[in-house]
Coordinates of C-alpha atoms in Angstrom, one line a residue:
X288 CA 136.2 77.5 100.3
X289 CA 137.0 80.9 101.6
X290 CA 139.8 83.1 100.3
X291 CA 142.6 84.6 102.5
X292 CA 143.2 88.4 102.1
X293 CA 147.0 89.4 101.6
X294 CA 147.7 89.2 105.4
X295 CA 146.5 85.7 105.5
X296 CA 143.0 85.8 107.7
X297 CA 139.8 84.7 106.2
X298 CA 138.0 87.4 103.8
X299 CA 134.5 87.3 105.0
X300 CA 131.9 86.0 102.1
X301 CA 130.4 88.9 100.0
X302 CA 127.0 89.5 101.1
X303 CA 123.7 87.6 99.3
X304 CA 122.3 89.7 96.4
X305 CA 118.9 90.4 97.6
X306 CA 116.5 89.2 95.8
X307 CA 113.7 91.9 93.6
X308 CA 110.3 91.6 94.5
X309 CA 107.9 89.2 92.9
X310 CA 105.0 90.5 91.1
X311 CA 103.1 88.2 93.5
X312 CA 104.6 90.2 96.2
X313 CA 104.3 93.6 94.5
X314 CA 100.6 93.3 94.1
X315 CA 100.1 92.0 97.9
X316 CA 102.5 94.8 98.7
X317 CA 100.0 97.2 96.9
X318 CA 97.0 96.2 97.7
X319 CA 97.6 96.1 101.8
X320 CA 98.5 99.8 100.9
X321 CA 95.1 100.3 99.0
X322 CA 92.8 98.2 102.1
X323 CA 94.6 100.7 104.8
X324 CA 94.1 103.7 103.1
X325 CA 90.0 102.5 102.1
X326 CA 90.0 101.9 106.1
X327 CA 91.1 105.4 106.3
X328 CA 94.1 104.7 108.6
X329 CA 97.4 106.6 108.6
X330 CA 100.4 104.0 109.4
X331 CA 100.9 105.0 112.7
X332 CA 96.9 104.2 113.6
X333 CA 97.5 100.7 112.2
X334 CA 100.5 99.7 114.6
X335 CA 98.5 101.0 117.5
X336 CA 95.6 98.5 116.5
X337 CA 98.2 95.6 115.5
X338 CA 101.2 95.7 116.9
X339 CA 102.8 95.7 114.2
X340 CA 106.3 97.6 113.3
X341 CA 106.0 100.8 112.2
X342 CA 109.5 100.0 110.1
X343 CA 108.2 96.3 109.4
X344 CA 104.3 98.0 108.0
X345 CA 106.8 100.4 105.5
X346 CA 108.8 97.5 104.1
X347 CA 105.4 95.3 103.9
X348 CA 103.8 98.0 101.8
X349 CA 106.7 99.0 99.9
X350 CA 107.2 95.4 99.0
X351 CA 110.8 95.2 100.5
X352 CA 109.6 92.2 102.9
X353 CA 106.8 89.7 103.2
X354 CA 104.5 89.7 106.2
X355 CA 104.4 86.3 108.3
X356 CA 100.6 84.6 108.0
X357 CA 100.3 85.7 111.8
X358 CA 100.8 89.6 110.9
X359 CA 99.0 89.6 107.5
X360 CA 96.1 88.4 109.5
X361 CA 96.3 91.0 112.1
X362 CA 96.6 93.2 109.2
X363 CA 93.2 92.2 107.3
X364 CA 91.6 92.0 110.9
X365 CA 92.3 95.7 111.1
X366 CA 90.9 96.2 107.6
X367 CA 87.8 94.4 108.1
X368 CA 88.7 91.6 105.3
X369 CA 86.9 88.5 104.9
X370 CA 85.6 86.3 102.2
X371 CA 87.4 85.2 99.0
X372 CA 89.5 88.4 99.3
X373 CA 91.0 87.5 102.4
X374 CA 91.5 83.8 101.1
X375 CA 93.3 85.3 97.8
X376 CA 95.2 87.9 99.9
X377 CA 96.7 85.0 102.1
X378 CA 97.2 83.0 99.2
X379 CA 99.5 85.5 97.9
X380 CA 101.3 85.4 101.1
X381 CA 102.2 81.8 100.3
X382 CA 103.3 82.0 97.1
X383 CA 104.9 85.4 97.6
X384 CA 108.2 83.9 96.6
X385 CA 107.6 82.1 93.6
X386 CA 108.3 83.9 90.2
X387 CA 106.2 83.9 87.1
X388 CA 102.3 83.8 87.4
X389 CA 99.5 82.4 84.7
X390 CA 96.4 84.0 86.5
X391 CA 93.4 83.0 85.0
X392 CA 90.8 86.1 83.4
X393 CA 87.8 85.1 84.9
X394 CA 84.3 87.0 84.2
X395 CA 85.1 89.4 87.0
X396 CA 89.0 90.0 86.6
X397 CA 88.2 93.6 85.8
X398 CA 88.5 95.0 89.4
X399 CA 90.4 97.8 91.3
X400 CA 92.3 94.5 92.5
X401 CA 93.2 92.4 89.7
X402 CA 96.8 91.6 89.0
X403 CA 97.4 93.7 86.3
X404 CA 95.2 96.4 86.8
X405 CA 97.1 96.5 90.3
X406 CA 100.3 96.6 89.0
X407 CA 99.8 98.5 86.2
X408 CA 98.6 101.0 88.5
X409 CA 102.0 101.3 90.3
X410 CA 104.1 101.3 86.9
X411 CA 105.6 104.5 86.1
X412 CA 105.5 103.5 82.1
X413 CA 104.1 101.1 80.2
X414 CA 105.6 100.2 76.6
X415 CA 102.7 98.3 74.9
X416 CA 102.9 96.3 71.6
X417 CA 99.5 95.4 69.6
X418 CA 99.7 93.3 66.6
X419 CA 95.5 93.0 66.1
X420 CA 94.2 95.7 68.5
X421 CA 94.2 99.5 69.5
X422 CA 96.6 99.3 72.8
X423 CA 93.4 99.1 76.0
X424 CA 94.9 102.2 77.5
X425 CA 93.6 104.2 74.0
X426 CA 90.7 102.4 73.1
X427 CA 87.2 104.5 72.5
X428 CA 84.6 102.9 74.8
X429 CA 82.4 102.0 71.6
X430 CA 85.4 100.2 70.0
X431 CA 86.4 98.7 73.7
X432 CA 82.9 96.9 73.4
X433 CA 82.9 96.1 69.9
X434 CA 86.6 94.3 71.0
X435 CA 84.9 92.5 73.9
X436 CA 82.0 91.3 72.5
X437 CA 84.0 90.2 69.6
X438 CA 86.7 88.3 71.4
X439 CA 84.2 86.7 74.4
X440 CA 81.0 85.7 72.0
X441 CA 79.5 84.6 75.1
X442 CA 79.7 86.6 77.4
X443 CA 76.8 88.2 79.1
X444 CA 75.7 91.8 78.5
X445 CA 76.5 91.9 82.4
X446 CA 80.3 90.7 81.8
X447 CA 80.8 93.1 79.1
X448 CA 79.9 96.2 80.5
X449 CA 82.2 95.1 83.9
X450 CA 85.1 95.0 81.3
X451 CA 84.5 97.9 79.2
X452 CA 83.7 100.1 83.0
X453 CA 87.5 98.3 83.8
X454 CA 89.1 99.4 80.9
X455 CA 87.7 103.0 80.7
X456 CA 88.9 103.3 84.5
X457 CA 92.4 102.3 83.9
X458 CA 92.8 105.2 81.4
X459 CA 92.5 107.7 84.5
X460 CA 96.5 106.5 84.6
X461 CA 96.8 109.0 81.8
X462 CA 95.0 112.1 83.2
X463 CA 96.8 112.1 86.5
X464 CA 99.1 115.1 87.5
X465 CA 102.4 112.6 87.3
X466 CA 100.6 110.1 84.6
X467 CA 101.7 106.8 83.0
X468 CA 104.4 107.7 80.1
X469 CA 102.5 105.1 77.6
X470 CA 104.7 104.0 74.7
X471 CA 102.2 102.1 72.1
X472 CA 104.0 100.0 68.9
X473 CA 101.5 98.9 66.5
X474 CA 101.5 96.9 63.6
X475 CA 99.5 98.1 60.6
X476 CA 96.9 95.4 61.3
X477 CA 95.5 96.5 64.5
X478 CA 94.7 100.1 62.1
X479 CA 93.3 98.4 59.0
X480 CA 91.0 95.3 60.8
X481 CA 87.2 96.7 61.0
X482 CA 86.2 96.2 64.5
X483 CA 82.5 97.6 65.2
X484 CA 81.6 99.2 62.0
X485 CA 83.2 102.6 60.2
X486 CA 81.9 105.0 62.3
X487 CA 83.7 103.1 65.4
X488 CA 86.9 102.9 64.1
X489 CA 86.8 106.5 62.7
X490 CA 86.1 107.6 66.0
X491 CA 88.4 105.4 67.5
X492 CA 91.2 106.6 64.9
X493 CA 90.5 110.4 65.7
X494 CA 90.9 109.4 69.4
X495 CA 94.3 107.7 68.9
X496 CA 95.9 110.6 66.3
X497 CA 94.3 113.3 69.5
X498 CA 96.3 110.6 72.2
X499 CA 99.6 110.3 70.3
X500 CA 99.9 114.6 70.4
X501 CA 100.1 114.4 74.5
X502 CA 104.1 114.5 75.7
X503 CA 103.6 111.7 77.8
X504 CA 102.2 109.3 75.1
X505 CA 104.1 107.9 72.2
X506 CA 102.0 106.3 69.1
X507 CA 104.3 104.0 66.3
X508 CA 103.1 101.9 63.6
X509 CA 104.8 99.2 61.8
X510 CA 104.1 99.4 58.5
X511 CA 103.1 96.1 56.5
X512 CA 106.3 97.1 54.2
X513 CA 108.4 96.0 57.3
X514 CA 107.6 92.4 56.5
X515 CA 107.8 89.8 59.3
X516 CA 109.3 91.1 62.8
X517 CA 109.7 90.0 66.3
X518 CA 106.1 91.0 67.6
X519 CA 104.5 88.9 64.9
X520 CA 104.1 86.1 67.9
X521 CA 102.0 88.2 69.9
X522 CA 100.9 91.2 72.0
X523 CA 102.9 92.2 75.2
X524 CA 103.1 94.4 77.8
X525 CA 106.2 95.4 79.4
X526 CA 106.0 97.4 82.9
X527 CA 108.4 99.6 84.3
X528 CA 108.8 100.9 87.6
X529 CA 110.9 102.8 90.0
X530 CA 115.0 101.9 89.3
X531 CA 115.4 99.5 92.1
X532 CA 112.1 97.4 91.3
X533 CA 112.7 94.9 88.0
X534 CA 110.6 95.2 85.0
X535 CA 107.5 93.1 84.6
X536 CA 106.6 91.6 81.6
X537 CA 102.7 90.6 80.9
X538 CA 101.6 88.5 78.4
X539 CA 97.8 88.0 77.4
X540 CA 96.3 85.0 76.6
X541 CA 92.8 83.1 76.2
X542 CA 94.1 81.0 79.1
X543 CA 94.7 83.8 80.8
X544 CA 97.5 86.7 81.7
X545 CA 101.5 85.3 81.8
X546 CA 103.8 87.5 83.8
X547 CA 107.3 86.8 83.2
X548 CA 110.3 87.8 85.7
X549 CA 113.4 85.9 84.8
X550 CA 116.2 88.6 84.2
X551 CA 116.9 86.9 80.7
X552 CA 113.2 87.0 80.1
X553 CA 113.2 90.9 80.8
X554 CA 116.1 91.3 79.3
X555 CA 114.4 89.6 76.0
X556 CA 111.6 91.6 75.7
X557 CA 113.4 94.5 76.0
X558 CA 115.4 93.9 73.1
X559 CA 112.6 93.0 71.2
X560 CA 111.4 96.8 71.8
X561 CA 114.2 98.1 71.0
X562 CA 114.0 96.2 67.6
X563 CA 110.7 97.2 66.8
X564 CA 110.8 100.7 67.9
X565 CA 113.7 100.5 65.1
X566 CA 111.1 99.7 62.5
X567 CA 108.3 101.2 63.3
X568 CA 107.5 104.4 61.5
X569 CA 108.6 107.5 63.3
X570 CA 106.3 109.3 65.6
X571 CA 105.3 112.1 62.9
X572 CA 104.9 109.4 60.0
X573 CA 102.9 107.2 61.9
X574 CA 100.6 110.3 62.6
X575 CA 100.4 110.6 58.9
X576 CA 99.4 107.1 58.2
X577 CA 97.2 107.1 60.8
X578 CA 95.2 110.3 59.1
X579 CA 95.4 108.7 56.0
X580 CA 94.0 105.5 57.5
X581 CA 91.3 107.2 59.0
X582 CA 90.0 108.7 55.2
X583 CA 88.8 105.4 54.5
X584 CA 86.5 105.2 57.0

């Protein structure tokens, strides 16, 4: 029913609340971006070879609209796309609108255009929580593999290297001239658990403490004195980006990686940040535990 305004004509209805991007939509949105600029085209070439808006190519890559099948083709066409990338680009297309995603890690999820890697790529910071591991983003390469091999018993020599070339990439994000503001909450566990043998996790300890001394990276550790808290469930990621795109959330699984959208999940896992920010030790006492950690190795 539609309300009258005090002179007695109809009040127009309050416009829709446009809906925030997907992460579905976000990760097509980036990695059109990424194929035109590997294609080495400027925006303008592409709508002389496609047709295609100049306005509606900006709001495709920028994630503020989804391209019909028709111009997403024209779009991959002009990129020279084929094969299973093409498929899994178009299937993102179709399931651009659909909100929380379970994507399977399969033996070659570590590429340039994997869903996390891609969106973790255009996150401006990352707040990380680790209840069993050094946070990827700060992991030596030596305790990177001694994680892999440990977690995937089978994999081949092959798969492992693929992963641990993956994970040393994605750390560029930190050495960039505007780079990834990393916050990392650890519990005690991730500092005390062996993985690889002394001389790895001395290394990797030296690593963290040199990590946790940038401006744009901060390091805390709950302490086992905290007793039980909110991350005790598990490890989570939680993405941030520019203000008018929603956080992401990522969780990591063996079935694979979960990302949540739903406002009230967001709004959740915030909380739960904020909570164990609260309890974790303080920036300069974590250092301090993380030294004294590091004397028993």
């Amino acid at each position: 029913m539609q309300e009258k305004d005090g002179m007695g004509e109809i009040s127009p209805p309050p416009p829709a609340k446009r809906q925030p991007p997907t992460v579905r939509l976000r990760r097509l949105a980036a990695e059109l971006r990424h194929l035109r600029q590997e294609a080495g085209l400027s925006q303008a070439e592409v709508t002389e070879k496609t047709d295609v808006n100049l306005a509606t190519l900006h709001r495709i890559e920028t994630a503020k609209a989804k391209p019909q099948l028709r111009t997403l083709n024209a779009l991959l066409d002009a990129y020279g796309v084929t094969g299973n990338r093409r498929a899994d680009l178009i299937t993102l297309q179709k399931e651009a609108k659909q909100r929380g995603w379970l994507h399977g890690f399969e033996a070659d999820l570590p590429s340039p255009y994997s869903a996390y890697i891609g969106l973790e790529a255009e996150a401006r910071q990352a707040i990380n929580y680790e209840s069993l591991f050094i946070p990827g983003l700060l992991q030596t390469e030596d305790y990177a593999r001694a994680v892999v091999r440990g977690v995937r018993p089978t994999a081949t020599d092959d798969e492992v290297e693929t992963r641990i070339t993956a994970r040393m990439q994605r750390q560029a994000l930190l050495e960039s001239d505007t780079p990834l503001r990393l916050w990392a909450i650890l519990d005690q566990a991730a500092l005390s658990r062996t993985v690889g043998n002394d001389a790895v996790m001395r290394d990797q300890l030296v690593h963290l403490s040199r990590q946790a001394q940038r401006p744009h990276i901060t390091v805390q550790v709950i302490p086992f004195s905290a007793g039980a808290h909110p991350g005790m469930p598990g490890s989570f990621i939680v993405l941030k980006f520019d203000a008018d795109s929603p956080d992401a959330i990522h969780i990591d699984s063996m079935a694979g990686g979960l990302f949540l959208e739903k406002e009230t999940d967001i709004q959740q896992y915030n909380h739960i940040c904020e909570h164990l920010r609260a309890i974790a030790l303080s920036p300069t006492d974590t250092a301090a535990l993380i030294a004294s950690l590091r004397e028993d190795y």
